[in-house]
mmCIF file with all atom_site columns, C-alpha atoms in Angstrom:
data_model
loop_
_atom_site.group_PDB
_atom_site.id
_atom_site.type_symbol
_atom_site.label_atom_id
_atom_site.label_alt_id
_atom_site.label_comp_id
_atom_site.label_asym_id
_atom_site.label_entity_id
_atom_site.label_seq_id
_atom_site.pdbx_PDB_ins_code
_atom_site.Cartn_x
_atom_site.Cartn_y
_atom_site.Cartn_z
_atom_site.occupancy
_atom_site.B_iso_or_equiv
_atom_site.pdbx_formal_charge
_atom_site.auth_seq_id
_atom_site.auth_comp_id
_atom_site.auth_asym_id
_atom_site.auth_atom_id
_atom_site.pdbx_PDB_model_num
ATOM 1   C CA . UNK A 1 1   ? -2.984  5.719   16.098  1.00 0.00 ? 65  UNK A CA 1
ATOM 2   C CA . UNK A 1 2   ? -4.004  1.834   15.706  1.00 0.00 ? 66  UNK A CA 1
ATOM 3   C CA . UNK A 1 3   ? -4.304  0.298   12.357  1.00 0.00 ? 67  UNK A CA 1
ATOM 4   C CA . UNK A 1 4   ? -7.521  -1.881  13.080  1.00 0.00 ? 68  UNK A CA 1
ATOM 5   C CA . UNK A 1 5   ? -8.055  -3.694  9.545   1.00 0.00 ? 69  UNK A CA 1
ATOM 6   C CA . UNK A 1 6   ? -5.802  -3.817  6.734   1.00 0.00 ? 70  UNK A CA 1
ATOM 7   C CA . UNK A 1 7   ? -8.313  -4.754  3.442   1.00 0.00 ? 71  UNK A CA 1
ATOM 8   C CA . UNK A 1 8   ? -6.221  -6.065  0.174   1.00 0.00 ? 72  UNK A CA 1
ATOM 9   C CA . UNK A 1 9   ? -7.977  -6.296  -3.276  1.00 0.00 ? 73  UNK A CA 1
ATOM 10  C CA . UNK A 1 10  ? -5.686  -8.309  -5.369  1.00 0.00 ? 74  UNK A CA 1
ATOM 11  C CA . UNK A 1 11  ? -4.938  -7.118  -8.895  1.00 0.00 ? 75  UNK A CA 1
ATOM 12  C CA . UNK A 1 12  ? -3.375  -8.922  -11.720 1.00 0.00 ? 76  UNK A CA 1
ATOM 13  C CA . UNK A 1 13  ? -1.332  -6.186  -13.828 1.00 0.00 ? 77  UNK A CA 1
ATOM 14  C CA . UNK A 1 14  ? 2.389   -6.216  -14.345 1.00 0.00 ? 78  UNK A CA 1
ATOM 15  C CA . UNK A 1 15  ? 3.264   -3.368  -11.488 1.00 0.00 ? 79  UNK A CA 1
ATOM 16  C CA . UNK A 1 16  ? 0.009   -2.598  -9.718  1.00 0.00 ? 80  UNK A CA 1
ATOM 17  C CA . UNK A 1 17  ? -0.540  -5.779  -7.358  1.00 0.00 ? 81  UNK A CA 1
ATOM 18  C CA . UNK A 1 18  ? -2.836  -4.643  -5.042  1.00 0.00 ? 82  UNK A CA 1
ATOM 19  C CA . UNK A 1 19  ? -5.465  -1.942  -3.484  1.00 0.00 ? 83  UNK A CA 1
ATOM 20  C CA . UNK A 1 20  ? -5.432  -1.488  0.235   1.00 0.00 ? 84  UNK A CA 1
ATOM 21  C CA . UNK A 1 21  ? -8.139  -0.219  2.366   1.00 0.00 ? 85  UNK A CA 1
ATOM 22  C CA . UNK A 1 22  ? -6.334  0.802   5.733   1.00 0.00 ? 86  UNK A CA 1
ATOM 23  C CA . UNK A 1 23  ? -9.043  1.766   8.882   1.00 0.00 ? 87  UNK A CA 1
ATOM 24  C CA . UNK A 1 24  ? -7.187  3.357   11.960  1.00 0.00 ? 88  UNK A CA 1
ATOM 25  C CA . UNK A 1 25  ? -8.975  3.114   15.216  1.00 0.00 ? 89  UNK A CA 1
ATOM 26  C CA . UNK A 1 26  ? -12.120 1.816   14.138  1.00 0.00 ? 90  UNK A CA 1
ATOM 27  C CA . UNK A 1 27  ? -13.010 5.164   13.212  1.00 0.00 ? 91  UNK A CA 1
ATOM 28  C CA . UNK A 1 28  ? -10.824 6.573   9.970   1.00 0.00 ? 92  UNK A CA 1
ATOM 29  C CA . UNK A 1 29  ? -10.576 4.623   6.665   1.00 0.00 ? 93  UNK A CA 1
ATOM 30  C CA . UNK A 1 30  ? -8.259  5.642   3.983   1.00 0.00 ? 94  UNK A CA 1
ATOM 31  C CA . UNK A 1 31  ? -9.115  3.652   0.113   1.00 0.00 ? 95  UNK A CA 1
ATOM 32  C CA . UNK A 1 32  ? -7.281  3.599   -2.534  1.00 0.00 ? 96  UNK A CA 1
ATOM 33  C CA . UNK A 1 33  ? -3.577  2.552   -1.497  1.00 0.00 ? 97  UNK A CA 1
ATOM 34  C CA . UNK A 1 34  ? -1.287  1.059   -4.304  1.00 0.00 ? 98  UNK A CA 1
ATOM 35  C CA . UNK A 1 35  ? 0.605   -2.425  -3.703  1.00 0.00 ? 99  UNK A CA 1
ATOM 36  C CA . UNK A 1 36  ? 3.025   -1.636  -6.441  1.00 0.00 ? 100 UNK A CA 1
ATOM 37  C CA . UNK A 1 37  ? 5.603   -4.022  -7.971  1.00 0.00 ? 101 UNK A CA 1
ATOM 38  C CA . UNK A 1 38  ? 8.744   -1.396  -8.415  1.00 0.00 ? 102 UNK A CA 1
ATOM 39  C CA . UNK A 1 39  ? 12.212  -1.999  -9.366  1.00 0.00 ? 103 UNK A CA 1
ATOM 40  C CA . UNK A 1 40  ? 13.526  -2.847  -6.071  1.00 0.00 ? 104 UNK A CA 1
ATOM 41  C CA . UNK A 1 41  ? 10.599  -5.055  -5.030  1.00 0.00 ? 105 UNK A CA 1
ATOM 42  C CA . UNK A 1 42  ? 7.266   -4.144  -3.290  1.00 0.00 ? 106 UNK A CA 1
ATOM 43  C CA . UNK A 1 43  ? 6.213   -0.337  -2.580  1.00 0.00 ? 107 UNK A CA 1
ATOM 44  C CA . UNK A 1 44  ? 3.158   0.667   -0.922  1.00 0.00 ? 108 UNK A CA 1
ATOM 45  C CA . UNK A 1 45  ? 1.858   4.218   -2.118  1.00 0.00 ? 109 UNK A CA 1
ATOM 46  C CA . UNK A 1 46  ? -0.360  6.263   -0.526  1.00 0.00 ? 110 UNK A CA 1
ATOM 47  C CA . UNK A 1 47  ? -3.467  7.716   -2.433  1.00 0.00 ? 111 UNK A CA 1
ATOM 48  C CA . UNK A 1 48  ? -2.981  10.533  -4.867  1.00 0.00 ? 112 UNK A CA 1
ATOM 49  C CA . UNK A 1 49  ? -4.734  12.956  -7.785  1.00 0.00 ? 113 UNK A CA 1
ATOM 50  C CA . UNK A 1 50  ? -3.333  14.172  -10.706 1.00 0.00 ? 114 UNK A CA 1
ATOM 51  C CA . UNK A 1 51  ? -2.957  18.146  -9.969  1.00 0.00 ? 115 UNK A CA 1
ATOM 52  C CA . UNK A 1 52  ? -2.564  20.696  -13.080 1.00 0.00 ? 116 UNK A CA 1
ATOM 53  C CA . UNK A 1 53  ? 1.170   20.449  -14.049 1.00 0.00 ? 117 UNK A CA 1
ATOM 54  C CA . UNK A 1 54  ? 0.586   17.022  -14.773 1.00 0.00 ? 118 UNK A CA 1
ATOM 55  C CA . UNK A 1 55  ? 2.131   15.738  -11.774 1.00 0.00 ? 119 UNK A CA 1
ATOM 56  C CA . UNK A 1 56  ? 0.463   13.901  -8.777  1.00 0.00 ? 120 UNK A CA 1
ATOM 57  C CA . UNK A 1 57  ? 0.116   14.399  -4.992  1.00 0.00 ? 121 UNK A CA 1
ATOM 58  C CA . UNK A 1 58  ? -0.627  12.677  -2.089  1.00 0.00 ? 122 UNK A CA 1
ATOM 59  C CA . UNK A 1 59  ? -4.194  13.157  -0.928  1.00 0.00 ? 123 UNK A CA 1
ATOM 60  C CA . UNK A 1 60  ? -3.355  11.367  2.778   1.00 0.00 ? 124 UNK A CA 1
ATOM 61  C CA . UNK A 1 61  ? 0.567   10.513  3.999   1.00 0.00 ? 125 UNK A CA 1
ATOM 62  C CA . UNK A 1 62  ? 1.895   9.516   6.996   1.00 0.00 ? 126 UNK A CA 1
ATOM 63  C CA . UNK A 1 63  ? 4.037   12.271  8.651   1.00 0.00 ? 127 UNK A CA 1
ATOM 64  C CA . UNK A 1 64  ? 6.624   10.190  10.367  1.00 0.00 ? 128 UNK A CA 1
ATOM 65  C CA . UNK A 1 65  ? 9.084   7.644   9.034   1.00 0.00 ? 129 UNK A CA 1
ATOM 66  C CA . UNK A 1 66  ? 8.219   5.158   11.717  1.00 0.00 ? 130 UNK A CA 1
ATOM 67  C CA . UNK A 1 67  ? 4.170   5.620   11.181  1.00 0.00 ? 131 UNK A CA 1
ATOM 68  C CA . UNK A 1 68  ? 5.363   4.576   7.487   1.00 0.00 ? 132 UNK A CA 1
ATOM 69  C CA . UNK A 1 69  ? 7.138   1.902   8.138   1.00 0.00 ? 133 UNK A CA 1
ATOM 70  C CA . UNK A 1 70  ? 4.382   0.462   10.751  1.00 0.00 ? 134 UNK A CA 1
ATOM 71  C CA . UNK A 1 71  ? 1.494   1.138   8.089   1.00 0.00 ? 135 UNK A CA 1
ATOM 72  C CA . UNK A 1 72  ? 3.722   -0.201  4.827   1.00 0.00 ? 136 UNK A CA 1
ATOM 73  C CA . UNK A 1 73  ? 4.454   -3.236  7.124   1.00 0.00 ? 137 UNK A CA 1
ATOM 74  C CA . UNK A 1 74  ? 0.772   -4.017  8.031   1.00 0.00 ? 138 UNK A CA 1
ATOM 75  C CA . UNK A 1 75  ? -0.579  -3.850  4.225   1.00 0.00 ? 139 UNK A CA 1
ATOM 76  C CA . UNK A 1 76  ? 2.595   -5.752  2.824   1.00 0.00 ? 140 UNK A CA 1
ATOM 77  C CA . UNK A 1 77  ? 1.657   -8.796  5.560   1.00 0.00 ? 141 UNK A CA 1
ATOM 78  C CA . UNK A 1 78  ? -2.013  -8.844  4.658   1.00 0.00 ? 142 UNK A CA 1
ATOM 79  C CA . UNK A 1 79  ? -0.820  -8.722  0.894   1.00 0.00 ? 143 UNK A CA 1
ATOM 80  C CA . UNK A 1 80  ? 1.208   -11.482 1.511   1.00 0.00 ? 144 UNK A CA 1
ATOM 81  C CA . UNK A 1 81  ? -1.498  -13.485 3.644   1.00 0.00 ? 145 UNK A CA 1
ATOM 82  C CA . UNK A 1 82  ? -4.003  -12.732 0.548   1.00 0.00 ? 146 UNK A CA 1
ATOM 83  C CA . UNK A 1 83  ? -1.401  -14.328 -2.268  1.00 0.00 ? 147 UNK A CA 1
ATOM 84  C CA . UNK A 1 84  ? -0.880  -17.444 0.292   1.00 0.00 ? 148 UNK A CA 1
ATOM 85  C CA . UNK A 1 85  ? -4.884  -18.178 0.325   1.00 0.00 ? 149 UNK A CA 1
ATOM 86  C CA . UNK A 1 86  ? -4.772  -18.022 -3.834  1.00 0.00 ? 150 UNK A CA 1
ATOM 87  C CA . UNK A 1 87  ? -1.483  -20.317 -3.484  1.00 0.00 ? 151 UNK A CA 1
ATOM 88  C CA . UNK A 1 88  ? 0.517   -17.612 -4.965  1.00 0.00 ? 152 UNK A CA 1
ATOM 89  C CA . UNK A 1 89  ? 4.221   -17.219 -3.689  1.00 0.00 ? 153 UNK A CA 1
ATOM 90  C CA . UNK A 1 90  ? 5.321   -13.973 -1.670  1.00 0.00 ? 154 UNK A CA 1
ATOM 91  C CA . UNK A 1 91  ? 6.751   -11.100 -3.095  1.00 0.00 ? 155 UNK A CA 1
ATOM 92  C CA . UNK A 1 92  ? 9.779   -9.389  -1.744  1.00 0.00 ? 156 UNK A CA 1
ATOM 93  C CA . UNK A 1 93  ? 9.119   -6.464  1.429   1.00 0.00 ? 157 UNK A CA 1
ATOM 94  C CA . UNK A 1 94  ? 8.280   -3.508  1.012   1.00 0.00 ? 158 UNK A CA 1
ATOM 95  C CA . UNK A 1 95  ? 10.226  -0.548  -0.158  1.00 0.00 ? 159 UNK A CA 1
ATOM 96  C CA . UNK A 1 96  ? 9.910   3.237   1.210   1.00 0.00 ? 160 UNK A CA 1
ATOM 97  C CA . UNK A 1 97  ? 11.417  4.270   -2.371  1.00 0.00 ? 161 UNK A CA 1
ATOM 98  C CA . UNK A 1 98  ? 9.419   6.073   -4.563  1.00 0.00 ? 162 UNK A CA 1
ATOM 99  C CA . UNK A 1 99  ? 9.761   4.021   -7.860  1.00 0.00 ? 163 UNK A CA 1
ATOM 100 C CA . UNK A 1 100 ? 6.179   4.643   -9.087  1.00 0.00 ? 164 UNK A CA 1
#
């Protein structure tokens, strides 16, 4: 699977950073990923809903670690490239922790 375009719409809250719109061979698109400042930098998390218990879950994830790492990597480097063109410094990398 290809990620074709990598959208980032910039936020300006203490944790959240970022949305990402991910599209995956010009055919799939998947809204509503979190750029999320954690505690050990950067995290990327996927989109979710709050279920009953309170609790929330993934609506979309990647099944393998090295999908994740591929997918994390493309929306942290178009996060960064977005905070460049405002003349904003870049954040740390991305983290696969789940500190959300």
């Amino acid at each position: 699977m290809e990620i074709t375009e990598v959208r980032i719409h910039l936020r300006n809250e203490a944790r959240l950073k970022a949305f990402a719109t991910v599209t995956f061979d010009n055919a799939f698109v998947v809204h509503n990923m979190k750029v999320v400042n954690g505690n050990k930098g950067l995290i990327v998390c996927m989109p979710s809903r709050k279920i009953k218990d309170g609790t929330y879950k993934d609506i979309a994830h990647p099944i393998s670690n090295e999908f994740r790492s591929k997918l994390e990597k493309a929306i942290t480097d178009e996060y960064n490239k977005s905070l460049e063109g405002q003349g904003n410094a870049a954040p740390t990398s991305a983290s696969t922790e789940s500190e959300y």
